[in-house]
Coordinates of C-alpha atoms and ligand atoms in Angstrom, one line a residue:
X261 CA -21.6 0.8 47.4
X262 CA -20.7 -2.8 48.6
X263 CA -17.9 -4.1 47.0
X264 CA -18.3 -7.5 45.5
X265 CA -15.2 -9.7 46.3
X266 CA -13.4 -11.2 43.4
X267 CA -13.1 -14.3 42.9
X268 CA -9.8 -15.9 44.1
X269 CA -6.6 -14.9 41.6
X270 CA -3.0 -15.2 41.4
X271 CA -1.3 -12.6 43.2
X272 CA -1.7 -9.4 41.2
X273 CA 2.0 -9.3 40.8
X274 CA 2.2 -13.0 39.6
X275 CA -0.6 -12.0 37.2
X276 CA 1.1 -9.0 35.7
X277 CA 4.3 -11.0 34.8
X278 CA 1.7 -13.6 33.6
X279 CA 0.9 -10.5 31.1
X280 CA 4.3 -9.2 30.1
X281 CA 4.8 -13.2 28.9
X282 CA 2.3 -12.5 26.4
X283 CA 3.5 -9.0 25.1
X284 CA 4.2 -9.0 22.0
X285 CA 7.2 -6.5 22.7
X286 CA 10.7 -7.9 24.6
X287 CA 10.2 -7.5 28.2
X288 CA 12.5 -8.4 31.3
X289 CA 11.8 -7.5 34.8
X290 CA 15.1 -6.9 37.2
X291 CA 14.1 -7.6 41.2
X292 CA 16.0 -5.2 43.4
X293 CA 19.0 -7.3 43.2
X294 CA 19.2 -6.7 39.7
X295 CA 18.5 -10.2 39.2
X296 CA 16.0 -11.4 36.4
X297 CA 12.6 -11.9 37.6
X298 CA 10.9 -12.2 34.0
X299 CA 12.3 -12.7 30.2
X300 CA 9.3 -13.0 28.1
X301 CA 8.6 -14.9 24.7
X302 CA 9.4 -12.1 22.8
X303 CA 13.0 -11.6 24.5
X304 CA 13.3 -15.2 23.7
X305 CA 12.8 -14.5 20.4
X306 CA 15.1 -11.4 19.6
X307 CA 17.7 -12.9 22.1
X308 CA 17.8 -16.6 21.4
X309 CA 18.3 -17.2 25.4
X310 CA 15.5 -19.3 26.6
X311 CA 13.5 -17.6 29.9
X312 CA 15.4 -21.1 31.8
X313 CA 19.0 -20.4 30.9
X314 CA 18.5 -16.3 32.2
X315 CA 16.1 -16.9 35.2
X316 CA 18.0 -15.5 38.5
X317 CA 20.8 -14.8 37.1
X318 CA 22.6 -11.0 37.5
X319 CA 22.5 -9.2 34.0
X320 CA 26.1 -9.3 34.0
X321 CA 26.1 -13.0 33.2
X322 CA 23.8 -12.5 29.8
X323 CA 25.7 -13.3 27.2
X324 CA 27.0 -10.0 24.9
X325 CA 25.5 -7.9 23.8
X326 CA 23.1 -7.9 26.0
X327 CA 24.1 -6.8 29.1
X328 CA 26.7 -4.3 27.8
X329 CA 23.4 -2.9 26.1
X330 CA 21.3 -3.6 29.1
X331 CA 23.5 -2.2 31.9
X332 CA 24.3 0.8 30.2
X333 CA 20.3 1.9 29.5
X334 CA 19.2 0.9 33.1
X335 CA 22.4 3.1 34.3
X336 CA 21.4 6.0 32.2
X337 CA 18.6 8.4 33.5
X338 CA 16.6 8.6 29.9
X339 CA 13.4 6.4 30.4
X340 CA 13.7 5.8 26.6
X341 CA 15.9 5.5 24.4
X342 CA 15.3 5.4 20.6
X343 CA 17.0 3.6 17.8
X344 CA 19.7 1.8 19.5
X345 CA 21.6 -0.2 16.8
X346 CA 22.5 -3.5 17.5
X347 CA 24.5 -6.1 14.9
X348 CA 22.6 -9.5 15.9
X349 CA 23.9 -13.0 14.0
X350 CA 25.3 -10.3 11.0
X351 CA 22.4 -8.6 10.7
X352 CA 21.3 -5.0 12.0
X353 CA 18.4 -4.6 14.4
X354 CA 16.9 -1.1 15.3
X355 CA 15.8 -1.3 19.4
X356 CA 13.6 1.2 21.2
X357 CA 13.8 0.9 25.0
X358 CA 11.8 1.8 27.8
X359 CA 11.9 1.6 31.0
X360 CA 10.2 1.4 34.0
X361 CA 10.3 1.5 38.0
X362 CA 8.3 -1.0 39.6
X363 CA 8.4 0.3 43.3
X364 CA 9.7 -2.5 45.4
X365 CA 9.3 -5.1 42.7
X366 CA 12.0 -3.8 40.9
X367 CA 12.3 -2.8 37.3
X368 CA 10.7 -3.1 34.0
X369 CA 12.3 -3.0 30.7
X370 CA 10.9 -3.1 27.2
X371 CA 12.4 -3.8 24.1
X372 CA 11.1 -2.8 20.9
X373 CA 12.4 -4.6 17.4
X374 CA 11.8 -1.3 15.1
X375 CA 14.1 -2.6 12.6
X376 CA 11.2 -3.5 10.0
X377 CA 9.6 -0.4 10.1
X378 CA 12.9 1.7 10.3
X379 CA 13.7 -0.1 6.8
X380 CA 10.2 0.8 5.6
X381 CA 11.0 4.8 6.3
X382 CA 14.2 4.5 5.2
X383 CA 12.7 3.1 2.1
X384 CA 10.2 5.7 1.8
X385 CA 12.2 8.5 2.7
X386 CA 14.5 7.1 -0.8
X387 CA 10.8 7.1 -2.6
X388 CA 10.1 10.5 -1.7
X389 CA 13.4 12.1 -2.9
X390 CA 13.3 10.2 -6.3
X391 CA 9.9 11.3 -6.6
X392 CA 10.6 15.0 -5.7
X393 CA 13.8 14.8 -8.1
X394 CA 11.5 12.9 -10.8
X395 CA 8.8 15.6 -11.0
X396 CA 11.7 18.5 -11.1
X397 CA 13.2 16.7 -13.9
X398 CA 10.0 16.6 -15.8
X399 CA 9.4 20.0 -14.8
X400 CA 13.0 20.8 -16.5
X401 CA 12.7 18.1 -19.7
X402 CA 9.9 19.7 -20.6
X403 CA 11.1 23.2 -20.5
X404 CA 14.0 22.5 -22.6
X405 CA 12.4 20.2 -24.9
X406 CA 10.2 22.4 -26.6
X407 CA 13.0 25.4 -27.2
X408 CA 15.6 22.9 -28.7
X409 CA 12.9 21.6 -30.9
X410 CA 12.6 25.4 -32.3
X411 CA 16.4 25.6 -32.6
X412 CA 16.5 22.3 -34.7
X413 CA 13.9 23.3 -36.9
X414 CA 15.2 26.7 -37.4
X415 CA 18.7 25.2 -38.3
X416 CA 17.2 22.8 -40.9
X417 CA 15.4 25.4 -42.6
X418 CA 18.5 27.6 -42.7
X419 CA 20.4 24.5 -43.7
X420 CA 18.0 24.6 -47.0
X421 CA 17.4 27.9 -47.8
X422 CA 21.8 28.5 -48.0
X423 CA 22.3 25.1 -49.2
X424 CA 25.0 26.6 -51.5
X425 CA 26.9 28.1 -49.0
X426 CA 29.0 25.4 -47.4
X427 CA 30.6 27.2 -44.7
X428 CA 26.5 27.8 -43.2
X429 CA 25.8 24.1 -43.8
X430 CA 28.5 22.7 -41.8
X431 CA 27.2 25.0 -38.9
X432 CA 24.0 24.4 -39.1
X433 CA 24.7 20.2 -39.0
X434 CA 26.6 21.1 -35.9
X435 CA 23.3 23.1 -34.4
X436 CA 21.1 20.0 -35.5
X437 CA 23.8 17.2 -34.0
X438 CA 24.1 19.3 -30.8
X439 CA 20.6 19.9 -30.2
X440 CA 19.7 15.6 -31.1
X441 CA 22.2 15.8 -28.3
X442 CA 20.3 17.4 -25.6
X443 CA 17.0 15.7 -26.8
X444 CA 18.3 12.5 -26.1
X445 CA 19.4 13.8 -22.6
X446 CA 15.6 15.6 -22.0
X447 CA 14.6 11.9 -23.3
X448 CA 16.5 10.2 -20.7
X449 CA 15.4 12.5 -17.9
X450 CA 11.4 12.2 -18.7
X451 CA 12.2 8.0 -18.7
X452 CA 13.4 8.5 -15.6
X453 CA 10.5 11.0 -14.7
X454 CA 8.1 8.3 -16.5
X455 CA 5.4 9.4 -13.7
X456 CA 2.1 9.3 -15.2
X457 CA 3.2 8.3 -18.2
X458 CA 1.9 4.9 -18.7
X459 CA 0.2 2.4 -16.2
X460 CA 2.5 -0.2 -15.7
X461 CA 1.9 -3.8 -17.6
X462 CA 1.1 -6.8 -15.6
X463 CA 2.2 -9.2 -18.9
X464 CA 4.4 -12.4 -18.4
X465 CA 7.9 -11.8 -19.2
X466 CA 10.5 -14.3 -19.8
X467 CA 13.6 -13.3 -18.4
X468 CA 15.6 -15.8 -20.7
X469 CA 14.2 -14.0 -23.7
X470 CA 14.6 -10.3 -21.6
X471 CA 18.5 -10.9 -21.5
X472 CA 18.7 -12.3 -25.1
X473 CA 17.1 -9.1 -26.2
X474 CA 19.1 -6.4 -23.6
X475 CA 22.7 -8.3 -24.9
X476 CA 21.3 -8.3 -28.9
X477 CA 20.9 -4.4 -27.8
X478 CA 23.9 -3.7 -25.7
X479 CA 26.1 -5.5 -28.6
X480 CA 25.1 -3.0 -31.3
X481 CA 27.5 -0.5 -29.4
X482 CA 30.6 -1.1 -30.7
X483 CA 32.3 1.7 -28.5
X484 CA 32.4 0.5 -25.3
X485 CA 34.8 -2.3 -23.6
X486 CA 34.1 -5.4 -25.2
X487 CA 33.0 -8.1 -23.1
X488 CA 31.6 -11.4 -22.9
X489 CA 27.7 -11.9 -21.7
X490 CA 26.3 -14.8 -20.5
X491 CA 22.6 -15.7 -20.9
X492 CA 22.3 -18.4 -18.1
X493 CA 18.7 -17.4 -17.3
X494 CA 16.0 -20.5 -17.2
X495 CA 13.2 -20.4 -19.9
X496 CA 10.9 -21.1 -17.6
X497 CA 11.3 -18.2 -15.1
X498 CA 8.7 -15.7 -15.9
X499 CA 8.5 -12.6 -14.2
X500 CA 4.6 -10.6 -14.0
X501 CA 5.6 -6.7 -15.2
X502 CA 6.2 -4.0 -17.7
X503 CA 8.0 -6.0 -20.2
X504 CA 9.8 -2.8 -21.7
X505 CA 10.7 -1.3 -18.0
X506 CA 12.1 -4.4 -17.2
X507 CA 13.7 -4.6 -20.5
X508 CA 15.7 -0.9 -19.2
X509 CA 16.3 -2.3 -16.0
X510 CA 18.3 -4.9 -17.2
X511 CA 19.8 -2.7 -19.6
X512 CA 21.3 -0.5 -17.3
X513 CA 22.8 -3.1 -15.4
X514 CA 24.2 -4.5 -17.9
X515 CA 26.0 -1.2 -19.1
X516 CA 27.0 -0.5 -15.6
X517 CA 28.8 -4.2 -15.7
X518 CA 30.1 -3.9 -18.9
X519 CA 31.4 -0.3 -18.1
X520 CA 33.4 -1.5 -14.9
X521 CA 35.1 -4.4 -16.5
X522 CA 38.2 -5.1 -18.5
X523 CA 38.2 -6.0 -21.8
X524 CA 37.2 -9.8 -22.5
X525 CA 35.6 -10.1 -19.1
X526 CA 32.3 -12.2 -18.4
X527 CA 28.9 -11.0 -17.3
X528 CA 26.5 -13.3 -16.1
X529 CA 23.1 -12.9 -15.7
X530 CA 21.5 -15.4 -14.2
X531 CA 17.6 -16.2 -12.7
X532 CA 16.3 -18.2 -10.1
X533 CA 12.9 -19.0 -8.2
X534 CA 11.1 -18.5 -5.2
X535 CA 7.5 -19.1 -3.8
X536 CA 5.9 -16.4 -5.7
X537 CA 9.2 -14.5 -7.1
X538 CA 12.1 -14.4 -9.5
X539 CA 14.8 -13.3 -9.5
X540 CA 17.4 -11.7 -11.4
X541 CA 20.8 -11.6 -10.9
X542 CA 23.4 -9.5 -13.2
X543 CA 27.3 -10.7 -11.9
X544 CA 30.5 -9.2 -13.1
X545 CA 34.3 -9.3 -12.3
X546 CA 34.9 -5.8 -12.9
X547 CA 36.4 -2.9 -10.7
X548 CA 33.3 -3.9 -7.8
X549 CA 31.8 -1.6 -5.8
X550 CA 34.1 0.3 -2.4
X551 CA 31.6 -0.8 0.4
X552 CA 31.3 3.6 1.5
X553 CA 29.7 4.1 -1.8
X554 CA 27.3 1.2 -1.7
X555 CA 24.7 3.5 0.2
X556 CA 24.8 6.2 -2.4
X557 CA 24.4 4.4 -5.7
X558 CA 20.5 4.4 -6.1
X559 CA 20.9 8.3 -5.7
X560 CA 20.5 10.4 -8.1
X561 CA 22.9 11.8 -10.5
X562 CA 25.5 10.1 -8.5
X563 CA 28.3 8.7 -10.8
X564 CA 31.8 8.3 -10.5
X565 CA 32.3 8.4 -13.9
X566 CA 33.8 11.1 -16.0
X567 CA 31.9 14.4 -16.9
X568 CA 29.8 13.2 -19.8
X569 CA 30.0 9.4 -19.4
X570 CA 27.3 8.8 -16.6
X571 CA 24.4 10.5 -16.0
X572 CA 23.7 9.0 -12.9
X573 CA 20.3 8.3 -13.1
X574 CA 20.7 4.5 -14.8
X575 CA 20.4 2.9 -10.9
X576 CA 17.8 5.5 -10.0
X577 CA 15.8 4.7 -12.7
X578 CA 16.2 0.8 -12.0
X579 CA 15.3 1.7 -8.7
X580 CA 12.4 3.7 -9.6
X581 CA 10.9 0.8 -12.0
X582 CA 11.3 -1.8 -9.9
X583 CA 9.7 -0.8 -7.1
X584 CA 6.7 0.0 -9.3
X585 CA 6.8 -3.5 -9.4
X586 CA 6.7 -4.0 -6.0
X587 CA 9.7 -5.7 -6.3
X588 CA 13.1 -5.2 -4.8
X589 CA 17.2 -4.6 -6.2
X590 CA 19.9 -5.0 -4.0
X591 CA 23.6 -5.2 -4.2
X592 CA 25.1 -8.1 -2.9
X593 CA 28.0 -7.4 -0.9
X594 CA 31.2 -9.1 -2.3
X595 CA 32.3 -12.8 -1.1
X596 CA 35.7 -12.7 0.5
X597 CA 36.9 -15.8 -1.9
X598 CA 35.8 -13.4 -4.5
X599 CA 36.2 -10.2 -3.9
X600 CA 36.4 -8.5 -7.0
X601 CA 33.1 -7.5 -9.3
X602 CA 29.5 -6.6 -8.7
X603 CA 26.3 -8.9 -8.2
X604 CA 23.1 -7.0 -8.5
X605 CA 20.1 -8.9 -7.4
X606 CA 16.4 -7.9 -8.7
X607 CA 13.5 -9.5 -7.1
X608 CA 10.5 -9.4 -9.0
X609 CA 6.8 -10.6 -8.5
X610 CA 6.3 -14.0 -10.3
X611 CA 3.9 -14.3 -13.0
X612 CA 1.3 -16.5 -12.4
X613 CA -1.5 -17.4 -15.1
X614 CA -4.8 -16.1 -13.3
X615 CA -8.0 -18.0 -13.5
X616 CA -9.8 -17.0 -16.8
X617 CA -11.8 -13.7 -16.1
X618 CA -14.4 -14.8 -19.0
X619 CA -18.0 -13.9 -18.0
X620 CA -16.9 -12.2 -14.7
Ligands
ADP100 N1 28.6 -3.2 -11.8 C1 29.2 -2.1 -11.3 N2 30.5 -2.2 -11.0 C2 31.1 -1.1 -10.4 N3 30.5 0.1 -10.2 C3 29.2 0.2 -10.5 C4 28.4 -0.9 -11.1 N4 27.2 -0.5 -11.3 C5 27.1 0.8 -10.8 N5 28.3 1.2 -10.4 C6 28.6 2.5 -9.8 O1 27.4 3.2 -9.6 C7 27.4 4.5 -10.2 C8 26.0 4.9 -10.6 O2 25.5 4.1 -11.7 P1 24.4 4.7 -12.6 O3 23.3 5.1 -11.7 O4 24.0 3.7 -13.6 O5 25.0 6.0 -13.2 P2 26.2 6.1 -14.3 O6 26.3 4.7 -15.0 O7 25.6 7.1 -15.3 O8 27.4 6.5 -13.6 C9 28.4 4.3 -11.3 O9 29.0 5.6 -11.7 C10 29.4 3.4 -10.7 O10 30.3 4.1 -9.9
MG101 MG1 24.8 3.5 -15.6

């Protein structure tokens, strides 16, 4: 067959760098003098060097850390090379890097910005394990539940039938105060194994009137360190959510602070508003938070507090909730002019009066 000629184009090479520009993935191109031939938009982008200031230059004269990370991949056999770290303007960026001979035109080398998606599987991964843990302690709660009900019972009726006998009575308060003991604990693990139990509200909650009603609660204890809270949350942010999950949330936080400062200390709690969020901020100036445990805190059972103080499962369970509600709780890592005390942050979806659904 006769081939129809083309008609006339760019050099094919000129019109394959003309397609790397437009990736949507970092891409460079080194000519055999290692010099830059190409530095697309998306380079530009991730790099903050403009294709103008890098053009012809060696990749020894990027600034760091680029040819430090550079040099060493093109150096190494590997063609790829997967989750490369990379601290850019304080933050962490994941890479995935490939590369690529071209022949006499030199060499190709894409960059790939995973970070997004690595926090999205680091995310899920967390998901997955409080699920797995949620549905064992379920699992357990309910086991134990049922038994300890039968032993409470039992002890009452015992109680009755030897009321006379004072010695029997006493035990048998003991059986009944022990076994309220444990029911509170199989309570606190099927809260925190809430799957299934309840769809989650979509209601307007204040958070002004959410912290009034988490301190009125938290002051009825009048065991624990006594501190000092402070409402300073905005009657007008409203969150959209589960008005009694939130209402937890906070709780626990608010334990937590109260639990890791001194006597007399302040906790804030605080809002403030975004495009379509809230958020809700819980600050204290207790012990704070050493930065190697910061990753394990929304784990499970994890505590550092004495056997039969924590459970371990108050941040969990925050966790848990709050990403029902598609929202997000971080910890914010301490201020060097203040370095002492805790600021957790939750983000939550704003609440937003929808259009009547009348007659829809
Ligand atoms: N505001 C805070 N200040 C200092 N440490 C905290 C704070 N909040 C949480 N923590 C730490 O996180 C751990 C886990 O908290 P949590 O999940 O509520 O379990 P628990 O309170 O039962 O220990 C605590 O044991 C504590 O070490
Ligand atoms: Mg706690």
């Amino acid at each position: 067959m006769k081939e129809i000629p083309l008609p006339a184009s760019p050099s094919p090479c000129h019109a394959h760098l003309q397609y790397l520009q437009q990736l949507p993935m970092g891409s460079l191109v080194l000519d055999e003098n290692h010099r830059l031939r190409l530095w697309n938009r998306a380079l530009q982008l991730l790099t903050g060097m403009n294709e103008s200031q890098v053009l012809g230059l060696p990749l020894c004269a990027l600034a760091s850390p680029w040819t430090e990370l550079f040099d060493d991949f093109i150096n190494k056999n590997a063609p790829h090379r997967h989750k490369q770290r990379l601290i850019l303007a304080g933050k962490t960026h994941w890479l995935n890097l490939h590369k690529a001979g071209l022949g006499e035109q030199g060499l190709l080398v894409l960059v790939e910005d995973i970070s997004e998606t690595w926090l999205l599987e680091k995310h899920l991964m967390h998901s997955e394990r409080l699920a797995s843990i949620g549905r064992l302690a379920a699992g357990v709660a309910h086991e134990i539940g049922n038994p300890i009900t039968a032993i409470a019972c039992l002890a009452q009726n015992l109680r009755e039938e030897r009321e006379n006998d004072a010695e029997i009575a006493q035990i048998c308060q003991q059986i009944i105060e022990q076994s309220k003991r444990v029911s509170r604990i199989v309570r606190s693990l099927l809260g925190f194994a809430h799957a299934g139990v309840r769809e989650l509200a979509r209601e307007p909650v204040n958070l002004a009137q959410l912290a009034a009603e988490a301190i009125a609660l938290l002051s009825l204890d009048q065991q624990s360190t006594p501190v000092v809270f402070h409402n300073l949350c905005a009657p007008e942010h409203v969150a959209s959510g589960d008005a009694p999950r939130l209402l937890q949330v906070l709780l626990n936080l608010l334990a937590n602070a109260r639990d890791a400062s001194p006597p007399g200390a302040a906790i804030r709690i605080r809002s403030t508003i975004h495009e379509d969020s809230v958020e809700l901020l819980v600050e204290d100036q207790g012990s704070g938070i050493p930065k190697d445990l910061k990753n394990r805190l929304f784990e499970p059972f994890f505590t550092t507090k004495e056997p039969g103080q924590g459970t371990g499962l108050g941040l969990a369970l925050a966790y848990a909730i709050v990403e029902e509600h598609h929202g997000q709780i971080t910890l914010d890592s301490p201020s060097a002019s203040e370095p002492l005390g805790s600021c957790f942050r939750v983000r939550l979806p704003s609440y937003t009066a929808e259009p009547s659904s009348a007659g829809a």
